[in-house]
Amino acid sequence: MPRTPRTPQTGEAAEAPEPAAPGRRPAPDRILVVEDSPEDAEAIERALRRTHPDLVLEFTARGQGLAADLLSREELPGLILLDLNMPGTDGHTVLEQIRSHPELGAVTVVVFTSSTAPAEVDACFAAGADSYVYKPVNFALFQTVLKGAVDYWRQAGSGAGSGAASVK
């Protein structure tokens, strides 16, 4: 099934994720954050701990080898928050590597970055991103936007409701 990218801000329904390989369903309560900035990683952790204390959070600062690491796991994350601008293997490459493996097709990838360039957005959707969310500078807005994105994709991944959500 082709992926139809949607953003939480649109309120449009997302298509159901592609099925995972048998025994390798993504865990909706597990989020992998791929972020090289210690400050941004700390802000993401603070925001998610406040809004979703039930989540299992994992952080990595490097994209190199991430797809291979995911393929070797018993349990896949339900959501990957992916920064684009990382040294070495950047977020675009990581996204392409993840999407090149059908076994990882059901893992939701949300690009969460400071880049607002339309070409970046288009390139990420073309490479298979499920959503593209800008990192606000203000922490309160940062927390609200992050909460909306996580809520949206957890709901879409569980098949509950219509899959529609809005940022409040």
PDB file of N, CA and C in Angstrom, residues 74-123:
ATOM      1  N   GLU A  74      14.121  -7.189  18.026  1.00  0.00           N
ATOM      2  CA  GLU A  74      12.906  -7.985  18.234  1.00  0.00           C
ATOM      3  C   GLU A  74      11.678  -7.092  18.128  1.00  0.00           C
ATOM      4  N   GLU A  75      11.777  -5.890  18.697  1.00  0.00           N
ATOM      5  CA  GLU A  75      10.633  -4.980  18.747  1.00  0.00           C
ATOM      6  C   GLU A  75      10.998  -3.666  18.059  1.00  0.00           C
ATOM      7  N   LEU A  76      10.147  -3.259  17.149  1.00  0.00           N
ATOM      8  CA  LEU A  76      10.369  -2.011  16.426  1.00  0.00           C
ATOM      9  C   LEU A  76       9.697  -0.857  17.156  1.00  0.00           C
ATOM     10  N   PRO A  77      10.253   0.349  17.030  1.00  0.00           N
ATOM     11  CA  PRO A  77       9.544   1.502  17.596  1.00  0.00           C
ATOM     12  C   PRO A  77       8.280   1.772  16.788  1.00  0.00           C
ATOM     13  N   GLY A  78       7.271   2.296  17.447  1.00  0.00           N
ATOM     14  CA  GLY A  78       6.050   2.668  16.742  1.00  0.00           C
ATOM     15  C   GLY A  78       6.219   3.969  15.982  1.00  0.00           C
ATOM     16  N   LEU A  79       7.166   4.775  16.427  1.00  0.00           N
ATOM     17  CA  LEU A  79       7.371   6.098  15.846  1.00  0.00           C
ATOM     18  C   LEU A  79       8.846   6.459  15.921  1.00  0.00           C
ATOM     19  N   ILE A  80       9.352   7.016  14.842  1.00  0.00           N
ATOM     20  CA  ILE A  80      10.699   7.576  14.823  1.00  0.00           C
ATOM     21  C   ILE A  80      10.559   9.068  14.592  1.00  0.00           C
ATOM     22  N   LEU A  81      11.112   9.861  15.500  1.00  0.00           N
ATOM     23  CA  LEU A  81      11.225  11.312  15.308  1.00  0.00           C
ATOM     24  C   LEU A  81      12.619  11.548  14.751  1.00  0.00           C
ATOM     25  N   LEU A  82      12.688  12.030  13.535  1.00  0.00           N
ATOM     26  CA  LEU A  82      13.952  12.107  12.810  1.00  0.00           C
ATOM     27  C   LEU A  82      14.338  13.540  12.495  1.00  0.00           C
ATOM     28  N   ASP A  83      15.502  13.941  12.987  1.00  0.00           N
ATOM     29  CA  ASP A  83      16.062  15.240  12.621  1.00  0.00           C
ATOM     30  C   ASP A  83      16.720  15.097  11.250  1.00  0.00           C
ATOM     31  N   LEU A  84      16.747  16.160  10.487  1.00  0.00           N
ATOM     32  CA  LEU A  84      17.370  16.117   9.163  1.00  0.00           C
ATOM     33  C   LEU A  84      18.837  16.492   9.185  1.00  0.00           C
ATOM     34  N   ASN A  85      19.153  17.551   9.902  1.00  0.00           N
ATOM     35  CA  ASN A  85      20.479  18.151   9.824  1.00  0.00           C
ATOM     36  C   ASN A  85      21.407  17.545  10.864  1.00  0.00           C
ATOM     37  N   MET A  86      21.985  16.401  10.497  1.00  0.00           N
ATOM     38  CA  MET A  86      22.916  15.709  11.383  1.00  0.00           C
ATOM     39  C   MET A  86      24.237  15.531  10.652  1.00  0.00           C
ATOM     40  N   PRO A  87      25.343  15.542  11.393  1.00  0.00           N
ATOM     41  CA  PRO A  87      26.636  15.311  10.747  1.00  0.00           C
ATOM     42  C   PRO A  87      26.746  13.853  10.296  1.00  0.00           C
ATOM     43  N   GLY A  88      27.562  13.625   9.295  1.00  0.00           N
ATOM     44  CA  GLY A  88      27.716  12.250   8.804  1.00  0.00           C
ATOM     45  C   GLY A  88      26.500  11.854   7.990  1.00  0.00           C
ATOM     46  N   THR A  89      25.832  10.812   8.417  1.00  0.00           N
ATOM     47  CA  THR A  89      24.636  10.347   7.722  1.00  0.00           C
ATOM     48  C   THR A  89      23.470  11.235   8.119  1.00  0.00           C
ATOM     49  N   ASP A  90      22.983  12.045   7.180  1.00  0.00           N
ATOM     50  CA  ASP A  90      21.916  12.996   7.508  1.00  0.00           C
ATOM     51  C   ASP A  90      20.549  12.316   7.511  1.00  0.00           C
ATOM     52  N   GLY A  91      19.538  13.058   7.940  1.00  0.00           N
ATOM     53  CA  GLY A  91      18.190  12.517   8.058  1.00  0.00           C
ATOM     54  C   GLY A  91      17.590  12.053   6.747  1.00  0.00           C
ATOM     55  N   HIS A  92      17.918  12.725   5.645  1.00  0.00           N
ATOM     56  CA  HIS A  92      17.411  12.294   4.332  1.00  0.00           C
ATOM     57  C   HIS A  92      17.890  10.879   4.014  1.00  0.00           C
ATOM     58  N   THR A  93      19.177  10.653   4.239  1.00  0.00           N
ATOM     59  CA  THR A  93      19.758   9.338   3.967  1.00  0.00           C
ATOM     60  C   THR A  93      19.164   8.286   4.890  1.00  0.00           C
ATOM     61  N   VAL A  94      19.010   8.619   6.164  1.00  0.00           N
ATOM     62  CA  VAL A  94      18.419   7.683   7.124  1.00  0.00           C
ATOM     63  C   VAL A  94      17.008   7.310   6.683  1.00  0.00           C
ATOM     64  N   LEU A  95      16.224   8.292   6.298  1.00  0.00           N
ATOM     65  CA  LEU A  95      14.851   8.044   5.850  1.00  0.00           C
ATOM     66  C   LEU A  95      14.840   7.120   4.632  1.00  0.00           C
ATOM     67  N   GLU A  96      15.688   7.397   3.665  1.00  0.00           N
ATOM     68  CA  GLU A  96      15.758   6.552   2.468  1.00  0.00           C
ATOM     69  C   GLU A  96      16.163   5.126   2.823  1.00  0.00           C
ATOM     70  N   GLN A  97      17.111   4.978   3.756  1.00  0.00           N
ATOM     71  CA  GLN A  97      17.544   3.642   4.164  1.00  0.00           C
ATOM     72  C   GLN A  97      16.416   2.886   4.869  1.00  0.00           C
ATOM     73  N   ILE A  98      15.690   3.558   5.740  1.00  0.00           N
ATOM     74  CA  ILE A  98      14.569   2.913   6.438  1.00  0.00           C
ATOM     75  C   ILE A  98      13.518   2.472   5.435  1.00  0.00           C
ATOM     76  N   ARG A  99      13.154   3.345   4.527  1.00  0.00           N
ATOM     77  CA  ARG A  99      12.093   3.046   3.563  1.00  0.00           C
ATOM     78  C   ARG A  99      12.526   2.037   2.500  1.00  0.00           C
ATOM     79  N   SER A 100      13.810   1.757   2.389  1.00  0.00           N
ATOM     80  CA  SER A 100      14.266   0.766   1.411  1.00  0.00           C
ATOM     81  C   SER A 100      14.047  -0.663   1.904  1.00  0.00           C
ATOM     82  N   HIS A 101      13.647  -0.834   3.152  1.00  0.00           N
ATOM     83  CA  HIS A 101      13.417  -2.156   3.732  1.00  0.00           C
ATOM     84  C   HIS A 101      11.931  -2.360   3.993  1.00  0.00           C
ATOM     85  N   PRO A 102      11.272  -3.247   3.243  1.00  0.00           N
ATOM     86  CA  PRO A 102       9.837  -3.483   3.444  1.00  0.00           C
ATOM     87  C   PRO A 102       9.490  -3.900   4.876  1.00  0.00           C
ATOM     88  N   GLU A 103      10.415  -4.565   5.562  1.00  0.00           N
ATOM     89  CA  GLU A 103      10.165  -4.993   6.940  1.00  0.00           C
ATOM     90  C   GLU A 103       9.952  -3.814   7.887  1.00  0.00           C
ATOM     91  N   LEU A 104      10.414  -2.646   7.482  1.00  0.00           N
ATOM     92  CA  LEU A 104      10.277  -1.452   8.322  1.00  0.00           C
ATOM     93  C   LEU A 104       9.130  -0.564   7.847  1.00  0.00           C
ATOM     94  N   GLY A 105       8.329  -1.054   6.920  1.00  0.00           N
ATOM     95  CA  GLY A 105       7.261  -0.261   6.316  1.00  0.00           C
ATOM     96  C   GLY A 105       6.208   0.240   7.280  1.00  0.00           C
ATOM     97  N   ALA A 106       5.969  -0.487   8.369  1.00  0.00           N
ATOM     98  CA  ALA A 106       4.928  -0.078   9.313  1.00  0.00           C
ATOM     99  C   ALA A 106       5.427   0.907  10.362  1.00  0.00           C
ATOM    100  N   VAL A 107       6.729   1.168  10.376  1.00  0.00           N
ATOM    101  CA  VAL A 107       7.272   2.129  11.338  1.00  0.00           C
ATOM    102  C   VAL A 107       6.975   3.539  10.831  1.00  0.00           C
ATOM    103  N   THR A 108       6.318   4.322  11.652  1.00  0.00           N
ATOM    104  CA  THR A 108       5.998   5.705  11.301  1.00  0.00           C
ATOM    105  C   THR A 108       7.241   6.570  11.473  1.00  0.00           C
ATOM    106  N   VAL A 109       7.557   7.359  10.462  1.00  0.00           N
ATOM    107  CA  VAL A 109       8.698   8.273  10.537  1.00  0.00           C
ATOM    108  C   VAL A 109       8.181   9.701  10.401  1.00  0.00           C
ATOM    109  N   VAL A 110       8.385  10.469  11.460  1.00  0.00           N
ATOM    110  CA  VAL A 110       8.021  11.882  11.471  1.00  0.00           C
ATOM    111  C   VAL A 110       9.314  12.689  11.465  1.00  0.00           C
ATOM    112  N   VAL A 111       9.511  13.468  10.422  1.00  0.00           N
ATOM    113  CA  VAL A 111      10.658  14.364  10.370  1.00  0.00           C
ATOM    114  C   VAL A 111      10.333  15.532  11.288  1.00  0.00           C
ATOM    115  N   PHE A 112      11.195  15.761  12.273  1.00  0.00           N
ATOM    116  CA  PHE A 112      10.998  16.811  13.271  1.00  0.00           C
ATOM    117  C   PHE A 112      12.251  17.666  13.233  1.00  0.00           C
ATOM    118  N   THR A 113      12.174  18.786  12.531  1.00  0.00           N
ATOM    119  CA  THR A 113      13.379  19.539  12.211  1.00  0.00           C
ATOM    120  C   THR A 113      13.128  21.040  12.224  1.00  0.00           C
ATOM    121  N   SER A 114      14.200  21.794  12.243  1.00  0.00           N
ATOM    122  CA  SER A 114      14.085  23.252  12.227  1.00  0.00           C
ATOM    123  C   SER A 114      14.006  23.806  10.808  1.00  0.00           C
ATOM    124  N   SER A 115      14.228  22.974   9.816  1.00  0.00           N
ATOM    125  CA  SER A 115      14.206  23.438   8.429  1.00  0.00           C
ATOM    126  C   SER A 115      12.774  23.666   7.957  1.00  0.00           C
ATOM    127  N   THR A 116      12.534  24.848   7.396  1.00  0.00           N
ATOM    128  CA  THR A 116      11.204  25.171   6.867  1.00  0.00           C
ATOM    129  C   THR A 116      11.207  25.293   5.343  1.00  0.00           C
ATOM    130  N   ALA A 117      12.291  24.888   4.714  1.00  0.00           N
ATOM    131  CA  ALA A 117      12.415  25.017   3.258  1.00  0.00           C
ATOM    132  C   ALA A 117      11.433  24.081   2.551  1.00  0.00           C
ATOM    133  N   PRO A 118      10.595  24.620   1.656  1.00  0.00           N
ATOM    134  CA  PRO A 118       9.637  23.772   0.927  1.00  0.00           C
ATOM    135  C   PRO A 118      10.299  22.601   0.200  1.00  0.00           C
ATOM    136  N   ALA A 119      11.497  22.811  -0.335  1.00  0.00           N
ATOM    137  CA  ALA A 119      12.196  21.726  -1.031  1.00  0.00           C
ATOM    138  C   ALA A 119      12.524  20.583  -0.074  1.00  0.00           C
ATOM    139  N   GLU A 120      12.860  20.920   1.177  1.00  0.00           N
ATOM    140  CA  GLU A 120      13.132  19.892   2.200  1.00  0.00           C
ATOM    141  C   GLU A 120      11.873  19.085   2.478  1.00  0.00           C
ATOM    142  N   VAL A 121      10.759  19.786   2.648  1.00  0.00           N
ATOM    143  CA  VAL A 121       9.480  19.123   2.927  1.00  0.00           C
ATOM    144  C   VAL A 121       9.143  18.165   1.789  1.00  0.00           C
ATOM    145  N   ASP A 122       9.208  18.654   0.553  1.00  0.00           N
ATOM    146  CA  ASP A 122       8.890  17.831  -0.615  1.00  0.00           C
ATOM    147  C   ASP A 122       9.804  16.614  -0.708  1.00  0.00           C
ATOM    148  N   ALA A 123      11.097  16.826  -0.480  1.00  0.00           N
ATOM    149  CA  ALA A 123      12.054  15.721  -0.568  1.00  0.00           C
ATOM    150  C   ALA A 123      11.771  14.654   0.487  1.00  0.00           C
TER     151      ALA A 123
END
